[in-house]
Amino acid sequence: MRLRNKPWADDYMREHDYIVVQEPFEMLGKWSELFKNPNAPLHLEIGSGKGQFIAGMGKQHNDINFVGIELVKSVIVGALKKVLDADVDNVRLVNEDAKDLRELFGENEIDHLYLNFSDPWPKNRHEKRRLTYHTFLDQYKKVLVPGGEITLKTDNKGLFEYSLISFSQYGMILEDVSVDLHADEDPLNVPTEYEEKFSAKGQPIYRCRARFK
Ligand code: SAH
């Protein structure tokens, strides 16, 4: 993704610091305190992009708290706008790198994790960068509650196949697999920006849900 300089982005995020958390590393173990209902489950999306999924999920599930992490500043401001437009108070955003997940979230702090259209890193030598590489699974397992689940959606067949194998080699249980999500017509599915784009081109959307033992 091309990085564009958006000098107003910092001001825009600071203006809405109740949504874009300014000191996220200080929230370790305390994320639920940021929400109106601190007892609600906490769901995390990694690589939220322009935020259509997390804003839509926030609207659909007002009994769940959501946090979205997005690395790229010029992209996360799009997510901030979506969350403001959706007028939801159960979504927070973090402009950080998910590689530092263990410094952001405490053990058992997250109830469910979403990976939507993550970068596929197709070259073998970039395997370690894939968000379903076993070192990432180690981190997810720690921040998730025991028996916590990951839902992954992608248009990328290679990443999907790789992720199924990686989950399985890690001893995770596959709860649900679809190789054509839109043909299966899940009424609760909230499409992401990438999902709409690829689906419009006629590409099938893959989805799976895997649970840690
Ligand atoms: N989920 C969105 C965007 C998919 S593109 C959608 O489906 O439309 C993948 C996104 O993940 C990009 O916006 C990229 O900046 C972000 N990303 C990639 N690696 C990341 C990391 N380590 N931490 C946080 N975000 C990351």
Short mmCIF file of C-alpha atoms and ligand atoms in Angstrom, two decimals:
data_model
loop_
_atom_site.label_atom_id
_atom_site.label_comp_id
_atom_site.label_asym_id
_atom_site.label_seq_id
_atom_site.Cartn_x
_atom_site.Cartn_y
_atom_site.Cartn_z
CA MET A 1 0.00 0.00 0.00
CA ARG A 2 1.33 3.44 -0.94
CA LEU A 3 2.08 5.74 1.93
CA ARG A 4 0.82 9.24 1.35
CA ASN A 5 1.63 12.12 3.58
CA LYS A 6 -1.48 13.37 5.29
CA PRO A 7 -0.34 16.16 7.60
CA TRP A 8 -3.88 16.70 8.93
CA ALA A 9 -4.17 13.03 9.93
CA ASP A 10 -2.48 13.46 13.34
CA ASP A 11 -4.74 16.38 14.25
CA TYR A 12 -7.83 14.50 13.08
CA MET A 13 -6.90 11.46 15.19
CA ARG A 14 -6.05 13.60 18.24
CA GLU A 15 -9.36 15.42 17.93
CA HIS A 16 -11.08 12.05 18.27
CA ASP A 17 -8.79 10.54 20.87
CA TYR A 18 -11.72 8.71 22.49
CA ILE A 19 -11.82 6.57 19.31
CA VAL A 20 -8.17 6.50 18.19
CA VAL A 21 -6.43 5.54 21.44
CA GLN A 22 -3.38 7.82 21.80
CA GLU A 23 -1.38 5.82 24.38
CA PRO A 24 -2.38 2.25 23.52
CA PHE A 25 0.56 0.56 25.29
CA GLU A 26 -0.73 1.98 28.57
CA MET A 27 -4.02 0.13 28.07
CA LEU A 28 -2.47 -3.35 28.43
CA GLY A 29 -4.85 -5.42 30.54
CA LYS A 30 -7.29 -2.49 30.85
CA TRP A 31 -8.95 -2.17 27.45
CA SER A 32 -12.44 -2.87 28.71
CA GLU A 33 -12.23 0.30 30.87
CA LEU A 34 -12.45 2.37 27.68
CA PHE A 35 -15.96 1.19 26.92
CA LYS A 36 -19.41 2.07 28.21
CA ASN A 37 -20.03 -1.60 28.95
CA PRO A 38 -16.76 -2.92 30.42
CA ASN A 39 -18.24 -6.40 30.88
CA ALA A 40 -18.96 -6.95 27.17
CA PRO A 41 -16.70 -9.33 25.20
CA LEU A 42 -13.73 -7.71 23.46
CA HIS A 43 -13.10 -8.49 19.78
CA LEU A 44 -9.93 -7.45 17.96
CA GLU A 45 -9.34 -6.92 14.24
CA ILE A 46 -5.79 -6.80 12.90
CA GLY A 47 -5.27 -4.72 9.77
CA SER A 48 -8.58 -2.86 9.86
CA GLY A 49 -7.83 -0.86 6.71
CA LYS A 50 -10.47 1.81 6.06
CA GLY A 51 -12.73 0.38 8.73
CA GLN A 52 -15.87 -0.76 6.94
CA PHE A 53 -15.84 -4.11 8.77
CA ILE A 54 -15.22 -2.83 12.29
CA ALA A 55 -17.70 0.04 11.95
CA GLY A 56 -20.31 -2.36 10.54
CA MET A 57 -19.65 -4.96 13.23
CA GLY A 58 -19.89 -2.27 15.92
CA LYS A 59 -23.30 -1.31 14.60
CA GLN A 60 -24.49 -4.92 14.23
CA HIS A 61 -23.29 -6.02 17.70
CA ASN A 62 -23.80 -3.29 20.28
CA ASP A 63 -23.22 -5.90 22.99
CA ILE A 64 -19.58 -6.43 21.90
CA ASN A 65 -16.60 -4.06 22.24
CA PHE A 66 -14.25 -3.83 19.27
CA VAL A 67 -10.64 -2.73 18.84
CA GLY A 68 -9.08 -2.38 15.38
CA ILE A 69 -5.32 -2.16 14.80
CA GLU A 70 -4.08 -0.59 11.60
CA LEU A 71 -0.46 0.20 10.87
CA VAL A 72 -0.82 2.83 8.16
CA LYS A 73 -1.82 6.30 9.28
CA SER A 74 -3.22 7.43 5.94
CA VAL A 75 -5.50 4.37 6.00
CA ILE A 76 -6.66 4.43 9.63
CA VAL A 77 -8.04 7.94 9.22
CA GLY A 78 -10.52 6.37 6.78
CA ALA A 79 -11.51 3.93 9.53
CA LEU A 80 -11.95 6.80 11.97
CA LYS A 81 -14.32 8.50 9.54
CA LYS A 82 -16.33 5.27 9.12
CA VAL A 83 -16.63 4.82 12.89
CA LEU A 84 -17.77 8.44 13.30
CA ASP A 85 -20.28 8.09 10.45
CA ALA A 86 -21.62 4.83 11.96
CA ASP A 87 -22.15 6.73 15.24
CA VAL A 88 -21.11 3.76 17.39
CA ASP A 89 -19.53 3.99 20.83
CA ASN A 90 -18.22 0.42 21.06
CA VAL A 91 -15.30 0.70 18.59
CA ARG A 92 -11.75 1.90 19.31
CA LEU A 93 -8.83 2.16 16.86
CA VAL A 94 -5.09 1.82 17.32
CA ASN A 95 -2.44 3.10 14.90
CA GLU A 96 0.29 0.55 15.68
CA ASP A 97 2.03 -2.53 14.33
CA ALA A 98 0.37 -5.80 15.32
CA LYS A 99 3.80 -7.36 15.78
CA ASP A 100 3.75 -5.69 19.21
CA LEU A 101 0.48 -7.37 20.18
CA ARG A 102 1.82 -8.75 23.47
CA GLU A 103 2.76 -5.26 24.61
CA LEU A 104 -0.70 -3.97 23.77
CA PHE A 105 -2.90 -6.71 25.22
CA GLY A 106 -2.66 -8.81 28.34
CA GLU A 107 -3.21 -12.55 28.63
CA ASN A 108 -6.78 -13.67 28.01
CA GLU A 109 -7.87 -10.11 27.26
CA ILE A 110 -9.42 -10.77 23.84
CA ASP A 111 -12.46 -12.96 23.15
CA HIS A 112 -12.24 -13.16 19.36
CA LEU A 113 -9.75 -12.14 16.67
CA TYR A 114 -10.44 -11.17 13.04
CA LEU A 115 -7.90 -11.25 10.21
CA ASN A 116 -9.48 -9.74 7.12
CA PHE A 117 -7.69 -9.76 3.76
CA SER A 118 -4.28 -9.73 5.40
CA ASP A 119 -1.27 -9.18 3.13
CA PRO A 120 -0.62 -12.61 1.54
CA TRP A 121 3.21 -12.37 1.32
CA PRO A 122 3.28 -15.03 -1.40
CA LYS A 123 7.07 -15.50 -1.58
CA ASN A 124 8.36 -18.38 0.55
CA ARG A 125 11.09 -16.21 2.01
CA HIS A 126 8.40 -13.88 3.41
CA GLU A 127 6.49 -16.65 5.20
CA LYS A 128 7.37 -15.17 8.61
CA ARG A 129 5.49 -12.00 7.74
CA ARG A 130 2.15 -13.77 7.17
CA LEU A 131 -0.22 -13.02 10.03
CA THR A 132 -0.96 -16.74 10.38
CA TYR A 133 2.71 -17.78 10.76
CA HIS A 134 3.20 -19.76 13.96
CA THR A 135 4.97 -16.93 15.78
CA PHE A 136 1.84 -14.79 15.32
CA LEU A 137 -0.34 -17.72 16.47
CA ASP A 138 1.79 -17.85 19.66
CA GLN A 139 0.88 -14.23 20.34
CA TYR A 140 -2.81 -14.66 19.49
CA LYS A 141 -3.04 -17.67 21.80
CA LYS A 142 -1.69 -15.61 24.69
CA VAL A 143 -3.96 -12.58 24.25
CA LEU A 144 -7.06 -14.69 23.53
CA VAL A 145 -9.15 -16.30 26.24
CA PRO A 146 -8.70 -20.08 26.59
CA GLY A 147 -10.51 -21.66 23.64
CA GLY A 148 -10.48 -18.28 21.85
CA GLU A 149 -11.22 -18.14 18.13
CA ILE A 150 -9.82 -16.52 15.01
CA THR A 151 -11.99 -15.71 12.00
CA LEU A 152 -10.03 -15.23 8.79
CA LYS A 153 -11.38 -13.94 5.47
CA THR A 154 -9.38 -13.59 2.28
CA ASP A 155 -9.63 -13.64 -1.49
CA ASN A 156 -6.15 -15.16 -1.65
CA LYS A 157 -6.18 -18.91 -2.20
CA GLY A 158 -2.51 -19.30 -1.29
CA LEU A 159 -2.88 -17.49 2.03
CA PHE A 160 -6.06 -19.44 2.79
CA GLU A 161 -4.41 -22.82 2.15
CA TYR A 162 -1.35 -21.78 4.11
CA SER A 163 -3.46 -20.58 7.05
CA LEU A 164 -5.51 -23.79 7.22
CA ILE A 165 -2.30 -25.80 7.41
CA SER A 166 -0.73 -23.42 9.92
CA PHE A 167 -3.82 -23.56 12.20
CA SER A 168 -3.92 -27.32 11.90
CA GLN A 169 -0.18 -27.78 12.61
CA TYR A 170 -0.66 -25.61 15.67
CA GLY A 171 -3.33 -28.03 16.90
CA MET A 172 -6.23 -25.65 16.41
CA ILE A 173 -9.76 -26.89 15.69
CA LEU A 174 -11.42 -25.70 12.50
CA GLU A 175 -15.00 -24.79 13.37
CA ASP A 176 -16.14 -23.51 10.01
CA VAL A 177 -14.72 -23.33 6.47
CA SER A 178 -16.22 -21.71 3.37
CA VAL A 179 -14.53 -21.56 -0.01
CA ASP A 180 -17.27 -19.31 -1.43
CA LEU A 181 -18.66 -17.20 1.38
CA HIS A 182 -20.94 -15.12 -0.83
CA ALA A 183 -22.57 -18.19 -2.39
CA ASP A 184 -23.22 -19.43 1.17
CA GLU A 185 -25.08 -16.17 1.89
CA ASP A 186 -24.37 -15.62 5.58
CA PRO A 187 -26.86 -12.87 6.53
CA LEU A 188 -24.60 -11.67 9.36
CA ASN A 189 -21.49 -11.31 7.19
CA VAL A 190 -20.14 -7.74 7.23
CA PRO A 191 -18.08 -7.25 4.05
CA THR A 192 -14.77 -5.40 4.17
CA GLU A 193 -13.61 -2.94 1.48
CA TYR A 194 -11.31 -5.55 -0.08
CA GLU A 195 -14.06 -8.15 0.08
CA GLU A 196 -16.43 -5.94 -1.93
CA LYS A 197 -13.72 -5.11 -4.44
CA PHE A 198 -12.62 -8.70 -5.08
CA SER A 199 -16.11 -10.13 -4.97
CA ALA A 200 -17.25 -7.59 -7.59
CA LYS A 201 -14.53 -8.98 -9.86
CA GLY A 202 -16.09 -12.44 -9.48
CA GLN A 203 -13.46 -13.83 -7.14
CA PRO A 204 -14.67 -16.23 -4.42
CA ILE A 205 -14.18 -15.15 -0.81
CA TYR A 206 -12.70 -17.71 1.58
CA ARG A 207 -13.49 -17.76 5.28
CA CYS A 208 -12.57 -20.00 8.18
CA ARG A 209 -12.97 -19.95 11.93
CA ALA A 210 -10.40 -21.75 14.04
CA ARG A 211 -10.27 -22.29 17.80
CA PHE A 212 -7.29 -22.77 20.09
CA LYS A 213 -7.42 -25.93 22.17
N1 SAH B 1 -9.06 -5.42 6.36
C1 SAH B 1 -9.16 -4.43 5.28
C2 SAH B 1 -7.78 -4.10 4.70
C3 SAH B 1 -7.02 -5.27 4.13
S1 SAH B 1 -5.39 -4.83 3.51
C4 SAH B 1 -10.08 -4.96 4.21
O1 SAH B 1 -10.35 -6.15 4.19
O2 SAH B 1 -10.55 -4.17 3.39
C5 SAH B 1 -4.38 -5.29 4.89
C6 SAH B 1 -4.29 -4.15 5.91
O3 SAH B 1 -3.50 -4.63 7.01
C7 SAH B 1 -3.58 -2.92 5.38
O4 SAH B 1 -4.38 -1.77 5.65
C8 SAH B 1 -2.25 -2.90 6.14
O5 SAH B 1 -1.78 -1.60 6.38
C9 SAH B 1 -2.62 -3.61 7.42
N2 SAH B 1 -1.50 -4.26 8.10
C10 SAH B 1 -0.58 -5.07 7.53
N3 SAH B 1 0.31 -5.52 8.44
C11 SAH B 1 -0.06 -4.98 9.62
C12 SAH B 1 0.47 -5.04 10.93
N4 SAH B 1 1.58 -5.75 11.19
N5 SAH B 1 -0.14 -4.37 11.91
C13 SAH B 1 -1.25 -3.62 11.64
N6 SAH B 1 -1.80 -3.52 10.41
C14 SAH B 1 -1.21 -4.18 9.42
#
